[in-house]
mmCIF file of C-alpha atoms in Angstrom:
data_model
loop_
_atom_site.group_PDB
_atom_site.id
_atom_site.type_symbol
_atom_site.label_atom_id
_atom_site.label_comp_id
_atom_site.label_asym_id
_atom_site.label_seq_id
_atom_site.Cartn_x
_atom_site.Cartn_y
_atom_site.Cartn_z
ATOM 1 C CA UNK A 17 24.221 60.233 -14.661
ATOM 2 C CA UNK A 18 23.812 56.115 -14.595
ATOM 3 C CA UNK A 19 20.232 55.013 -14.627
ATOM 4 C CA UNK A 20 20.117 51.225 -14.734
ATOM 5 C CA UNK A 21 16.602 49.048 -14.411
ATOM 6 C CA UNK A 22 15.928 45.588 -13.384
ATOM 7 C CA UNK A 23 14.852 42.815 -14.578
ATOM 8 C CA UNK A 24 13.942 39.872 -13.231
ATOM 9 C CA UNK A 25 43.347 18.803 -18.436
ATOM 10 C CA UNK A 26 44.778 18.255 -15.096
ATOM 11 C CA UNK A 27 47.665 19.256 -15.035
ATOM 12 C CA UNK A 28 50.460 20.136 -12.882
ATOM 13 C CA UNK A 29 51.494 23.695 -11.891
ATOM 14 C CA UNK A 30 53.734 25.671 -13.399
ATOM 15 C CA UNK A 31 54.418 27.186 -16.553
ATOM 16 C CA UNK A 32 53.149 26.455 -20.115
ATOM 17 C CA UNK A 33 54.655 23.736 -21.710
ATOM 18 C CA UNK A 34 53.826 24.202 -25.735
ATOM 19 C CA UNK A 35 52.722 21.301 -27.545
ATOM 20 C CA UNK A 36 53.844 21.032 -31.226
ATOM 21 C CA UNK A 37 50.809 21.394 -33.351
ATOM 22 C CA UNK A 38 48.522 19.288 -33.944
ATOM 23 C CA UNK A 39 46.217 17.947 -37.411
ATOM 24 C CA UNK A 40 42.684 17.825 -35.969
ATOM 25 C CA UNK A 41 42.166 16.136 -40.099
ATOM 26 C CA UNK A 42 41.608 17.140 -43.212
ATOM 27 C CA UNK A 43 37.894 14.754 -43.617
ATOM 28 C CA UNK A 44 36.093 18.927 -43.272
ATOM 29 C CA UNK A 45 37.081 20.483 -45.869
ATOM 30 C CA UNK A 46 34.814 23.925 -44.990
ATOM 31 C CA UNK A 47 36.752 24.194 -41.345
ATOM 32 C CA UNK A 48 39.521 26.605 -41.307
ATOM 33 C CA UNK A 49 40.793 25.500 -37.500
ATOM 34 C CA UNK A 50 42.702 22.550 -39.008
ATOM 35 C CA UNK A 51 45.767 22.638 -36.407
ATOM 36 C CA UNK A 52 45.994 22.841 -32.184
ATOM 37 C CA UNK A 53 48.409 23.907 -29.281
ATOM 38 C CA UNK A 54 46.978 23.041 -26.405
ATOM 39 C CA UNK A 55 47.987 24.816 -23.356
ATOM 40 C CA UNK A 56 48.515 23.673 -19.677
ATOM 41 C CA UNK A 57 49.175 26.228 -16.220
ATOM 42 C CA UNK A 58 45.626 26.119 -14.876
ATOM 43 C CA UNK A 59 45.105 23.675 -11.882
ATOM 44 C CA UNK A 60 40.866 23.505 -12.129
ATOM 45 C CA UNK A 61 38.162 24.393 -14.593
ATOM 46 C CA UNK A 62 39.321 27.436 -16.987
ATOM 47 C CA UNK A 63 35.306 30.156 -16.625
ATOM 48 C CA UNK A 64 36.058 32.799 -18.227
ATOM 49 C CA UNK A 65 38.554 34.091 -21.319
ATOM 50 C CA UNK A 66 38.872 37.660 -22.005
ATOM 51 C CA UNK A 67 40.743 40.095 -24.906
ATOM 52 C CA UNK A 68 43.016 41.596 -23.540
ATOM 53 C CA UNK A 69 44.470 43.638 -27.321
ATOM 54 C CA UNK A 70 44.569 42.301 -30.500
ATOM 55 C CA UNK A 71 47.121 39.921 -29.776
ATOM 56 C CA UNK A 72 46.720 39.041 -25.544
ATOM 57 C CA UNK A 73 44.359 37.498 -24.066
ATOM 58 C CA UNK A 74 42.833 36.204 -19.796
ATOM 59 C CA UNK A 75 42.169 33.296 -18.841
ATOM 60 C CA UNK A 76 40.944 32.500 -14.837
ATOM 61 C CA UNK A 77 38.291 29.597 -13.046
ATOM 62 C CA UNK A 78 39.027 27.657 -9.941
ATOM 63 C CA UNK A 79 41.906 27.782 -9.144
ATOM 64 C CA UNK A 80 41.685 32.227 -8.365
ATOM 65 C CA UNK A 81 44.598 32.847 -10.553
ATOM 66 C CA UNK A 82 44.770 34.989 -13.957
ATOM 67 C CA UNK A 83 46.647 33.754 -16.556
ATOM 68 C CA UNK A 84 48.066 36.051 -19.367
ATOM 69 C CA UNK A 85 48.686 34.314 -22.577
ATOM 70 C CA UNK A 86 50.278 35.713 -26.598
ATOM 71 C CA UNK A 87 47.592 34.531 -28.764
ATOM 72 C CA UNK A 88 49.795 33.482 -31.533
ATOM 73 C CA UNK A 89 52.462 32.359 -30.071
ATOM 74 C CA UNK A 90 50.389 30.360 -26.742
ATOM 75 C CA UNK A 91 53.129 32.061 -24.730
ATOM 76 C CA UNK A 92 52.504 32.316 -21.334
ATOM 77 C CA UNK A 93 53.356 36.211 -20.706
ATOM 78 C CA UNK A 94 51.847 36.755 -16.400
ATOM 79 C CA UNK A 95 50.134 34.412 -13.905
ATOM 80 C CA UNK A 96 47.972 36.561 -11.162
ATOM 81 C CA UNK A 97 47.693 35.398 -7.650
ATOM 82 C CA UNK A 98 45.430 37.517 -5.813
ATOM 83 C CA UNK A 99 42.247 35.141 -4.693
ATOM 84 C CA UNK A 100 41.767 32.485 -2.393
ATOM 85 C CA UNK A 101 39.487 31.040 -3.403
ATOM 86 C CA UNK A 102 37.375 30.441 -7.306
ATOM 87 C CA UNK A 103 36.850 33.849 -9.725
ATOM 88 C CA UNK A 104 33.137 34.442 -10.382
ATOM 89 C CA UNK A 105 33.468 37.383 -12.962
ATOM 90 C CA UNK A 106 36.097 38.987 -15.736
ATOM 91 C CA UNK A 107 36.492 41.848 -17.272
ATOM 92 C CA UNK A 108 38.934 44.599 -18.472
ATOM 93 C CA UNK A 109 39.030 48.252 -18.815
ATOM 94 C CA UNK A 110 40.392 50.092 -21.386
ATOM 95 C CA UNK A 111 42.777 53.028 -21.927
ATOM 96 C CA UNK A 112 40.955 55.920 -22.651
ATOM 97 C CA UNK A 113 42.642 56.982 -26.171
ATOM 98 C CA UNK A 114 42.075 61.120 -24.381
ATOM 99 C CA UNK A 115 43.974 59.792 -21.145
ATOM 100 C CA UNK A 116 47.881 58.971 -22.306
ATOM 101 C CA UNK A 117 48.563 58.285 -18.922
ATOM 102 C CA UNK A 118 45.954 55.155 -17.762
ATOM 103 C CA UNK A 119 46.829 52.004 -17.657
ATOM 104 C CA UNK A 120 44.575 49.368 -18.989
ATOM 105 C CA UNK A 121 44.014 47.348 -16.653
ATOM 106 C CA UNK A 122 41.597 43.702 -15.855
ATOM 107 C CA UNK A 123 39.097 44.004 -13.112
ATOM 108 C CA UNK A 124 38.788 39.630 -11.651
ATOM 109 C CA UNK A 125 35.873 38.877 -9.017
ATOM 110 C CA UNK A 126 35.998 35.758 -6.896
ATOM 111 C CA UNK A 127 34.103 34.157 -4.410
ATOM 112 C CA UNK A 128 36.295 35.153 -1.451
ATOM 113 C CA UNK A 129 34.064 38.200 -1.570
ATOM 114 C CA UNK A 130 36.762 40.293 -3.093
ATOM 115 C CA UNK A 131 37.364 42.285 -6.734
ATOM 116 C CA UNK A 132 41.426 43.113 -7.499
ATOM 117 C CA UNK A 133 42.083 45.526 -10.448
ATOM 118 C CA UNK A 134 45.624 44.324 -12.520
ATOM 119 C CA UNK A 135 47.703 46.601 -14.299
ATOM 120 C CA UNK A 136 47.247 43.749 -17.596
ATOM 121 C CA UNK A 137 50.756 45.191 -18.511
ATOM 122 C CA UNK A 138 52.773 44.241 -16.216
ATOM 123 C CA UNK A 139 50.360 41.746 -13.357
ATOM 124 C CA UNK A 140 50.698 44.255 -10.590
ATOM 125 C CA UNK A 141 47.936 44.772 -8.317
ATOM 126 C CA UNK A 142 46.860 47.821 -8.823
ATOM 127 C CA UNK A 143 44.070 47.546 -5.500
ATOM 128 C CA UNK A 144 42.272 44.910 -3.404
ATOM 129 C CA UNK A 145 38.394 45.807 -2.735
ATOM 130 C CA UNK A 146 36.995 43.814 0.600
ATOM 131 C CA UNK A 147 34.742 46.038 0.821
ATOM 132 C CA UNK A 148 31.636 43.215 -0.519
ATOM 133 C CA UNK A 149 28.871 40.578 1.502
ATOM 134 C CA UNK A 150 29.020 38.520 -0.542
ATOM 135 C CA UNK A 151 30.227 37.402 -3.961
ATOM 136 C CA UNK A 152 30.331 39.094 -6.234
ATOM 137 C CA UNK A 153 28.578 37.267 -9.991
ATOM 138 C CA UNK A 154 29.467 39.782 -12.568
ATOM 139 C CA UNK A 155 31.302 42.460 -13.819
ATOM 140 C CA UNK A 156 30.939 45.457 -16.174
ATOM 141 C CA UNK A 157 32.619 48.091 -17.675
ATOM 142 C CA UNK A 158 31.396 51.891 -18.587
ATOM 143 C CA UNK A 159 34.540 52.803 -20.492
ATOM 144 C CA UNK A 160 33.479 55.910 -22.157
ATOM 145 C CA UNK A 161 31.453 57.475 -18.674
ATOM 146 C CA UNK A 162 34.875 56.024 -16.991
ATOM 147 C CA UNK A 163 32.831 54.241 -14.619
ATOM 148 C CA UNK A 164 32.632 50.021 -13.740
ATOM 149 C CA UNK A 165 29.859 47.821 -11.905
ATOM 150 C CA UNK A 166 30.263 44.964 -9.944
ATOM 151 C CA UNK A 167 27.385 42.708 -9.298
ATOM 152 C CA UNK A 168 25.698 40.344 -6.710
ATOM 153 C CA UNK A 169 23.149 40.972 -4.038
ATOM 154 C CA UNK A 170 24.005 44.694 -3.968
ATOM 155 C CA UNK A 171 24.738 46.448 -7.525
ATOM 156 C CA UNK A 172 27.856 48.746 -7.530
ATOM 157 C CA UNK A 173 29.019 51.682 -8.923
ATOM 158 C CA UNK A 174 32.962 52.907 -8.907
ATOM 159 C CA UNK A 175 35.016 55.227 -10.607
ATOM 160 C CA UNK A 176 37.470 54.228 -12.329
ATOM 161 C CA UNK A 177 40.095 55.784 -9.195
ATOM 162 C CA UNK A 178 38.127 52.519 -7.436
ATOM 163 C CA UNK A 179 35.616 55.295 -5.174
ATOM 164 C CA UNK A 180 32.488 54.329 -4.529
ATOM 165 C CA UNK A 181 29.818 56.534 -5.499
ATOM 166 C CA UNK A 182 26.695 54.950 -5.270
ATOM 167 C CA UNK A 183 24.603 51.301 -4.969
ATOM 168 C CA UNK A 184 21.580 49.565 -4.764
ATOM 169 C CA UNK A 185 21.049 46.884 -2.029
ATOM 170 C CA UNK A 186 19.160 44.161 -1.456
ATOM 171 C CA UNK A 187 17.382 43.806 -5.047
ATOM 172 C CA UNK A 188 16.733 39.983 -4.927
ATOM 173 C CA UNK A 189 17.231 37.001 -3.141
ATOM 174 C CA UNK A 190 19.245 35.337 -5.712
ATOM 175 C CA UNK A 191 21.131 38.510 -6.218
ATOM 176 C CA UNK A 192 21.844 40.012 -9.782
ATOM 177 C CA UNK A 193 24.055 37.358 -12.136
ATOM 178 C CA UNK A 194 24.145 39.556 -15.452
ATOM 179 C CA UNK A 195 24.569 43.518 -16.499
ATOM 180 C CA UNK A 196 24.770 45.673 -19.940
ATOM 181 C CA UNK A 197 24.929 48.452 -20.814
ATOM 182 C CA UNK A 198 21.403 50.074 -23.544
ATOM 183 C CA UNK A 199 21.200 53.912 -24.886
ATOM 184 C CA UNK A 200 20.805 56.638 -23.123
ATOM 185 C CA UNK A 201 23.484 55.815 -20.263
ATOM 186 C CA UNK A 202 21.580 53.453 -18.578
ATOM 187 C CA UNK A 203 21.924 49.769 -17.540
ATOM 188 C CA UNK A 204 19.847 46.572 -17.416
ATOM 189 C CA UNK A 205 20.731 44.091 -14.287
ATOM 190 C CA UNK A 206 19.197 40.742 -14.368
ATOM 191 C CA UNK A 207 18.126 38.809 -11.607
ATOM 192 C CA UNK A 208 17.619 35.619 -10.779
ATOM 193 C CA UNK A 209 18.275 32.410 -13.801
ATOM 194 C CA UNK A 210 17.491 35.688 -16.971
ATOM 195 C CA UNK A 211 19.791 37.017 -18.385
ATOM 196 C CA UNK A 212 19.288 40.182 -20.755
ATOM 197 C CA UNK A 213 21.245 41.985 -22.863
ATOM 198 C CA UNK A 214 21.293 45.502 -25.088
ATOM 199 C CA UNK A 215 17.395 44.493 -26.168
ATOM 200 C CA UNK A 216 17.121 41.289 -25.559
ATOM 201 C CA UNK A 217 16.493 38.580 -22.537
ATOM 202 C CA UNK A 218 16.279 35.458 -22.544
ATOM 203 C CA UNK A 219 14.814 32.993 -19.121
ATOM 204 C CA UNK A 220 15.456 29.705 -17.646
ATOM 205 C CA UNK A 221 11.648 28.611 -19.508
ATOM 206 C CA UNK A 222 12.202 29.719 -22.877
ATOM 207 C CA UNK A 223 11.095 32.588 -23.015
ATOM 208 C CA UNK A 224 13.057 35.971 -25.206
ATOM 209 C CA UNK A 225 11.705 38.430 -25.405
ATOM 210 C CA UNK A 226 12.855 41.814 -27.096
ATOM 211 C CA UNK A 227 12.326 44.966 -25.703
ATOM 212 C CA UNK A 228 12.137 48.503 -27.044
ATOM 213 C CA UNK A 229 15.044 50.633 -24.791
ATOM 214 C CA UNK A 230 12.784 53.672 -25.554
ATOM 215 C CA UNK A 231 9.548 53.187 -23.497
ATOM 216 C CA UNK A 232 10.672 49.235 -22.021
ATOM 217 C CA UNK A 233 8.120 47.901 -24.261
ATOM 218 C CA UNK A 234 7.634 44.669 -25.769
ATOM 219 C CA UNK A 235 8.061 44.647 -29.474
ATOM 220 C CA UNK A 236 8.483 40.466 -30.414
ATOM 221 C CA UNK A 237 7.955 37.468 -28.420
ATOM 222 C CA UNK A 238 8.571 33.739 -28.730
ATOM 223 C CA UNK A 239 7.616 31.273 -26.107
ATOM 224 C CA UNK A 240 7.490 28.643 -24.846
ATOM 225 C CA UNK A 241 4.627 27.657 -23.296
ATOM 226 C CA UNK A 242 4.438 24.080 -20.734
ATOM 227 C CA UNK A 243 0.534 23.225 -19.471
ATOM 228 C CA UNK A 244 1.274 20.689 -16.253
ATOM 229 C CA UNK A 245 -1.531 20.653 -15.417
ATOM 230 C CA UNK A 246 -3.515 16.997 -16.330
ATOM 231 C CA UNK A 247 -5.850 16.919 -19.596
ATOM 232 C CA UNK A 248 -9.203 16.302 -19.719
ATOM 233 C CA UNK A 249 -9.705 13.093 -22.548
ATOM 234 C CA UNK A 250 -10.012 9.743 -21.676
ATOM 235 C CA UNK A 251 -7.491 9.784 -24.101
ATOM 236 C CA UNK A 252 -4.388 10.022 -22.550
ATOM 237 C CA UNK A 253 -0.692 10.273 -23.982
ATOM 238 C CA UNK A 254 3.004 9.768 -22.353
ATOM 239 C CA UNK A 255 4.323 12.477 -21.562
ATOM 240 C CA UNK A 256 7.854 12.922 -21.606
ATOM 241 C CA UNK A 257 8.868 15.081 -18.362
ATOM 242 C CA UNK A 258 11.291 18.357 -19.579
ATOM 243 C CA UNK A 259 14.839 19.063 -18.094
ATOM 244 C CA UNK A 260 14.120 23.103 -17.562
ATOM 245 C CA UNK A 261 18.031 22.588 -19.187
ATOM 246 C CA UNK A 262 16.382 20.941 -21.952
ATOM 247 C CA UNK A 263 14.247 24.608 -22.641
ATOM 248 C CA UNK A 264 16.177 27.194 -21.232
ATOM 249 C CA UNK A 265 18.219 29.870 -22.670
ATOM 250 C CA UNK A 266 21.524 29.686 -22.100
ATOM 251 C CA UNK A 267 23.175 31.924 -24.391
ATOM 252 C CA UNK A 268 22.087 34.676 -27.071
ATOM 253 C CA UNK A 269 24.250 36.769 -29.047
ATOM 254 C CA UNK A 270 22.719 39.349 -31.840
ATOM 255 C CA UNK A 271 23.677 41.673 -34.903
ATOM 256 C CA UNK A 272 21.933 44.112 -36.797
ATOM 257 C CA UNK A 273 19.382 41.415 -38.064
ATOM 258 C CA UNK A 274 18.568 38.670 -36.235
ATOM 259 C CA UNK A 275 18.984 37.236 -32.586
ATOM 260 C CA UNK A 276 20.943 33.705 -32.235
ATOM 261 C CA UNK A 277 20.148 31.849 -29.090
ATOM 262 C CA UNK A 278 21.612 28.137 -27.249
ATOM 263 C CA UNK A 279 18.492 26.938 -25.965
ATOM 264 C CA UNK A 280 19.114 23.256 -24.580
ATOM 265 C CA UNK A 281 20.546 20.961 -26.815
ATOM 266 C CA UNK A 282 19.642 23.266 -29.869
ATOM 267 C CA UNK A 283 20.123 26.238 -31.755
ATOM 268 C CA UNK A 284 18.201 28.765 -32.782
ATOM 269 C CA UNK A 285 17.843 31.893 -35.247
ATOM 270 C CA UNK A 286 15.057 34.589 -34.628
ATOM 271 C CA UNK A 287 14.615 37.504 -37.169
ATOM 272 C CA UNK A 288 13.803 40.691 -35.773
ATOM 273 C CA UNK A 289 12.490 42.955 -39.250
ATOM 274 C CA UNK A 290 9.899 39.845 -39.308
ATOM 275 C CA UNK A 291 10.056 38.911 -35.971
ATOM 276 C CA UNK A 292 9.609 34.500 -36.584
ATOM 277 C CA UNK A 293 12.052 31.812 -36.266
ATOM 278 C CA UNK A 294 13.538 31.674 -38.954
ATOM 279 C CA UNK A 295 15.923 28.740 -38.721
ATOM 280 C CA UNK A 296 17.280 26.001 -35.848
ATOM 281 C CA UNK A 297 18.692 22.867 -35.224
ATOM 282 C CA UNK A 298 16.847 21.470 -32.474
ATOM 283 C CA UNK A 299 19.601 18.737 -31.345
ATOM 284 C CA UNK A 300 23.223 21.256 -32.606
ATOM 285 C CA UNK A 301 24.684 19.582 -29.714
ATOM 286 C CA UNK A 302 24.958 16.596 -26.822
ATOM 287 C CA UNK A 303 24.527 18.369 -24.399
ATOM 288 C CA UNK A 304 22.941 21.805 -23.163
ATOM 289 C CA UNK A 305 25.449 24.477 -25.414
ATOM 290 C CA UNK A 306 26.523 26.866 -23.136
ATOM 291 C CA UNK A 307 28.104 30.149 -25.146
ATOM 292 C CA UNK A 308 27.607 31.502 -29.028
ATOM 293 C CA UNK A 309 29.237 34.015 -31.131
ATOM 294 C CA UNK A 310 28.193 35.558 -34.449
ATOM 295 C CA UNK A 311 31.329 35.452 -36.688
ATOM 296 C CA UNK A 312 32.314 36.958 -40.019
ATOM 297 C CA UNK A 313 29.912 35.048 -43.520
ATOM 298 C CA UNK A 314 27.320 33.754 -42.344
ATOM 299 C CA UNK A 315 28.917 31.585 -39.635
ATOM 300 C CA UNK A 316 27.420 30.748 -35.973
ATOM 301 C CA UNK A 317 30.049 29.529 -33.682
ATOM 302 C CA UNK A 318 29.274 26.740 -30.556
ATOM 303 C CA UNK A 319 29.927 25.389 -27.468
ATOM 304 C CA UNK A 320 28.535 22.592 -25.183
ATOM 305 C CA UNK A 321 28.611 20.612 -22.611
ATOM 306 C CA UNK A 322 29.925 17.440 -24.337
ATOM 307 C CA UNK A 323 33.222 18.609 -24.820
ATOM 308 C CA UNK A 324 32.829 19.651 -29.100
ATOM 309 C CA UNK A 325 33.294 23.047 -30.079
ATOM 310 C CA UNK A 326 31.362 23.455 -33.544
ATOM 311 C CA UNK A 327 31.324 25.234 -36.784
ATOM 312 C CA UNK A 328 27.503 26.556 -38.339
ATOM 313 C CA UNK A 329 26.913 28.598 -41.105
ATOM 314 C CA UNK A 330 23.182 29.896 -42.023
ATOM 315 C CA UNK A 331 22.760 29.448 -45.666
ATOM 316 C CA UNK A 332 19.200 30.269 -47.215
ATOM 317 C CA UNK A 333 16.953 27.447 -47.814
ATOM 318 C CA UNK A 334 16.270 26.212 -51.627
ATOM 319 C CA UNK A 335 13.179 23.985 -50.593
ATOM 320 C CA UNK A 336 10.753 24.134 -48.005
ATOM 321 C CA UNK A 337 11.448 20.915 -45.911
ATOM 322 C CA UNK A 338 8.471 18.589 -45.062
ATOM 323 C CA UNK A 339 8.804 19.192 -41.552
ATOM 324 C CA UNK A 340 9.566 22.967 -41.126
ATOM 325 C CA UNK A 341 10.567 24.770 -37.792
ATOM 326 C CA UNK A 342 7.899 25.191 -35.579
ATOM 327 C CA UNK A 343 7.094 29.254 -34.501
ATOM 328 C CA UNK A 344 7.690 28.093 -31.059
ATOM 329 C CA UNK A 345 11.049 27.228 -28.890
ATOM 330 C CA UNK A 346 8.820 24.436 -26.883
ATOM 331 C CA UNK A 347 6.828 23.131 -29.068
ATOM 332 C CA UNK A 348 10.441 21.932 -31.319
ATOM 333 C CA UNK A 349 10.885 19.355 -28.964
ATOM 334 C CA UNK A 350 6.594 17.799 -29.747
ATOM 335 C CA UNK A 351 6.152 16.937 -26.544
ATOM 336 C CA UNK A 352 2.282 16.685 -25.005
ATOM 337 C CA UNK A 353 -0.852 14.938 -27.546
ATOM 338 C CA UNK A 354 -0.529 15.477 -30.624
ATOM 339 C CA UNK A 355 -4.023 17.740 -31.267
ATOM 340 C CA UNK A 356 -4.381 17.033 -35.429
ATOM 341 C CA UNK A 357 -6.290 20.053 -36.170
ATOM 342 C CA UNK A 358 -4.852 22.638 -33.315
ATOM 343 C CA UNK A 359 -1.521 21.533 -35.593
ATOM 344 C CA UNK A 360 -2.880 22.211 -39.186
ATOM 345 C CA UNK A 361 -2.223 25.740 -38.913
ATOM 346 C CA UNK A 362 0.711 26.173 -37.261
ATOM 347 C CA UNK A 363 2.457 23.976 -40.162
ATOM 348 C CA UNK A 364 1.368 25.653 -42.319
ATOM 349 C CA UNK A 365 2.208 29.230 -41.039
ATOM 350 C CA UNK A 366 6.104 27.491 -40.573
ATOM 351 C CA UNK A 367 6.342 26.699 -44.589
ATOM 352 C CA UNK A 368 5.842 30.916 -45.550
ATOM 353 C CA UNK A 369 7.850 31.581 -43.414
ATOM 354 C CA UNK A 370 10.963 29.473 -42.420
ATOM 355 C CA UNK A 371 13.561 30.153 -45.113
ATOM 356 C CA UNK A 372 17.565 29.563 -43.554
ATOM 357 C CA UNK A 373 18.629 26.914 -42.474
ATOM 358 C CA UNK A 374 22.310 26.579 -39.908
ATOM 359 C CA UNK A 375 24.862 23.779 -41.493
ATOM 360 C CA UNK A 376 27.170 21.758 -39.691
ATOM 361 C CA UNK A 377 30.475 23.329 -41.572
ATOM 362 C CA UNK A 378 32.855 22.830 -38.091
ATOM 363 C CA UNK A 379 33.922 20.026 -35.694
ATOM 364 C CA UNK A 380 36.483 21.084 -33.387
ATOM 365 C CA UNK A 381 37.519 18.279 -30.723
ATOM 366 C CA UNK A 382 39.815 18.606 -28.358
ATOM 367 C CA UNK A 383 38.845 18.897 -25.082
ATOM 368 C CA UNK A 384 37.465 15.448 -23.156
ATOM 369 C CA UNK A 385 35.378 17.495 -20.662
ATOM 370 C CA UNK A 386 32.563 20.866 -21.256
ATOM 371 C CA UNK A 387 34.250 23.370 -22.610
ATOM 372 C CA UNK A 388 32.937 26.528 -20.712
ATOM 373 C CA UNK A 389 33.417 29.189 -23.308
ATOM 374 C CA UNK A 390 35.426 30.657 -26.539
ATOM 375 C CA UNK A 391 36.820 33.890 -28.096
ATOM 376 C CA UNK A 392 37.529 34.713 -31.483
ATOM 377 C CA UNK A 393 40.124 36.194 -32.968
ATOM 378 C CA UNK A 394 40.217 37.137 -36.454
ATOM 379 C CA UNK A 395 43.989 37.469 -37.072
ATOM 380 C CA UNK A 396 44.992 34.674 -34.172
ATOM 381 C CA UNK A 397 42.415 31.705 -35.064
ATOM 382 C CA UNK A 398 40.148 30.846 -31.803
ATOM 383 C CA UNK A 399 41.213 29.681 -28.083
ATOM 384 C CA UNK A 400 38.497 27.300 -25.998
ATOM 385 C CA UNK A 401 38.544 27.075 -22.428
ATOM 386 C CA UNK A 402 37.981 23.555 -20.723
ATOM 387 C CA UNK A 403 36.667 22.186 -16.875
ATOM 388 C CA UNK A 404 39.108 19.671 -18.448
ATOM 389 C CA UNK A 405 41.933 22.453 -17.602
ATOM 390 C CA UNK A 406 43.165 22.969 -20.501
ATOM 391 C CA UNK A 407 43.015 26.146 -23.168
ATOM 392 C CA UNK A 408 43.853 25.276 -26.455
ATOM 393 C CA UNK A 409 44.583 27.736 -29.850
ATOM 394 C CA UNK A 410 43.131 26.474 -32.655
ATOM 395 C CA UNK A 411 44.580 27.956 -35.729
ATOM 396 C CA UNK A 412 44.034 28.119 -39.368
ATOM 397 C CA UNK A 413 46.170 25.771 -41.076
ATOM 398 C CA UNK A 414 46.465 27.009 -44.441
ATOM 399 C CA UNK A 415 47.322 30.596 -42.852
ATOM 400 C CA UNK A 416 49.839 28.960 -40.471
ATOM 401 C CA UNK A 417 51.561 26.997 -43.448
ATOM 402 C CA UNK A 418 52.252 30.664 -45.317
ATOM 403 C CA UNK A 419 53.565 31.942 -42.132
ATOM 404 C CA UNK A 420 56.177 29.190 -41.678
ATOM 405 C CA UNK A 421 56.671 29.464 -45.223
ATOM 406 C CA UNK A 422 57.530 33.105 -44.968
ATOM 407 C CA UNK A 423 59.502 32.771 -42.243
ATOM 408 C CA UNK A 424 62.183 29.808 -43.288
ATOM 409 C CA UNK A 425 61.745 32.404 -46.458
ATOM 410 C CA UNK A 426 63.252 35.133 -45.121
ATOM 411 C CA UNK A 427 65.596 32.904 -42.649
ATOM 412 C CA UNK A 428 67.508 31.149 -45.878
ATOM 413 C CA UNK A 429 67.394 34.944 -47.150
ATOM 414 C CA UNK A 430 69.364 36.347 -43.918
ATOM 415 C CA UNK A 431 71.649 33.327 -44.377
ATOM 416 C CA UNK A 432 72.963 34.043 -47.898
ATOM 417 C CA UNK A 433 71.300 30.088 -48.862
ATOM 418 C CA UNK A 434 68.619 32.024 -51.443
ATOM 419 C CA UNK A 435 71.379 33.610 -53.274
ATOM 420 C CA UNK A 436 73.788 29.802 -53.597
ATOM 421 C CA UNK A 437 70.500 28.183 -54.744
ATOM 422 C CA UNK A 438 70.742 31.227 -57.436
ATOM 423 C CA UNK A 439 73.793 30.249 -58.793
#
């Protein structure tokens, strides 16, 4: 039984043109991604990337097409055309180990009010669902239960055979914008501008809340307070108007210990055991951070509207700085009136709890416009997509050099040149 809860590069079309590998410079000694490969096939903004298996991924966006790529070589494998308007959500339905006859499926939703189901191996259109009265804004697959969900003005549950199992309509005027699975076969649906994932929720006004999935009580929180009412003191200081995007939680990810949140242009690390904000970088990018991911070795990856992709390392502080990290998201910008007495206890608390820092170790500049999201392949590097219509494969330069040397060695061995050289 399934239950759910409610919470609030512009290039001509055609085959991909693979550019030769390019260098991004050697001055970033800690950045392994020193080679890049530019892929051109989309005719509009590329907003979505989804991993299909260990070597393939799919891209989709505003041109309504889905492209399947080889993550190692950048080869264009398939082009799927079935939507008449921009794609609004993408998800995969993997094969179950117990059912060998099942095909790996790719689900795409569009502003044309349809969801198309594809065979991701062949690119064949399996079925088109035109049931919807409005745009489907999010998709989520629960392979263990053999079902998938679509969210928009209504929440629908579908079987793998595409039978409609149940639905809930008229949930919110704004519609459902995100879905996430939590324990005990429950689903959290986020309506309006809130984003929910697992045990954590974040909002457009800078609220980060950790919830219990057992009794749905609030376990911890970080609040961003904003009081628009005028102060009554005679001495008035200029208050800068805070834009919603400056304090909005655009994306976050978690591991066993921390929540990593993208708030406005900054990155913030919230430690779950201590329920404290332990590190932040208020100006991690020049514009809003759109997507972040946790990498191995205490690294964090972020991309932004400023067109950059940056690699960060979470390091233990050797010594506390004189200007420690504030405890709340809003206070980090230092807006409003300065109350020396009120701020003193906060500063003392910050000096005790702040113990980590985010250090920039790599800056990947290749896109000319907003970087919408990225994928991380452990063996094949990074994949980024952008409003410039391009996809870029970022490669580990040292690893690629070794692979090229190995291929050359194998070719020489096959041609017999190695034996002649030895003689």
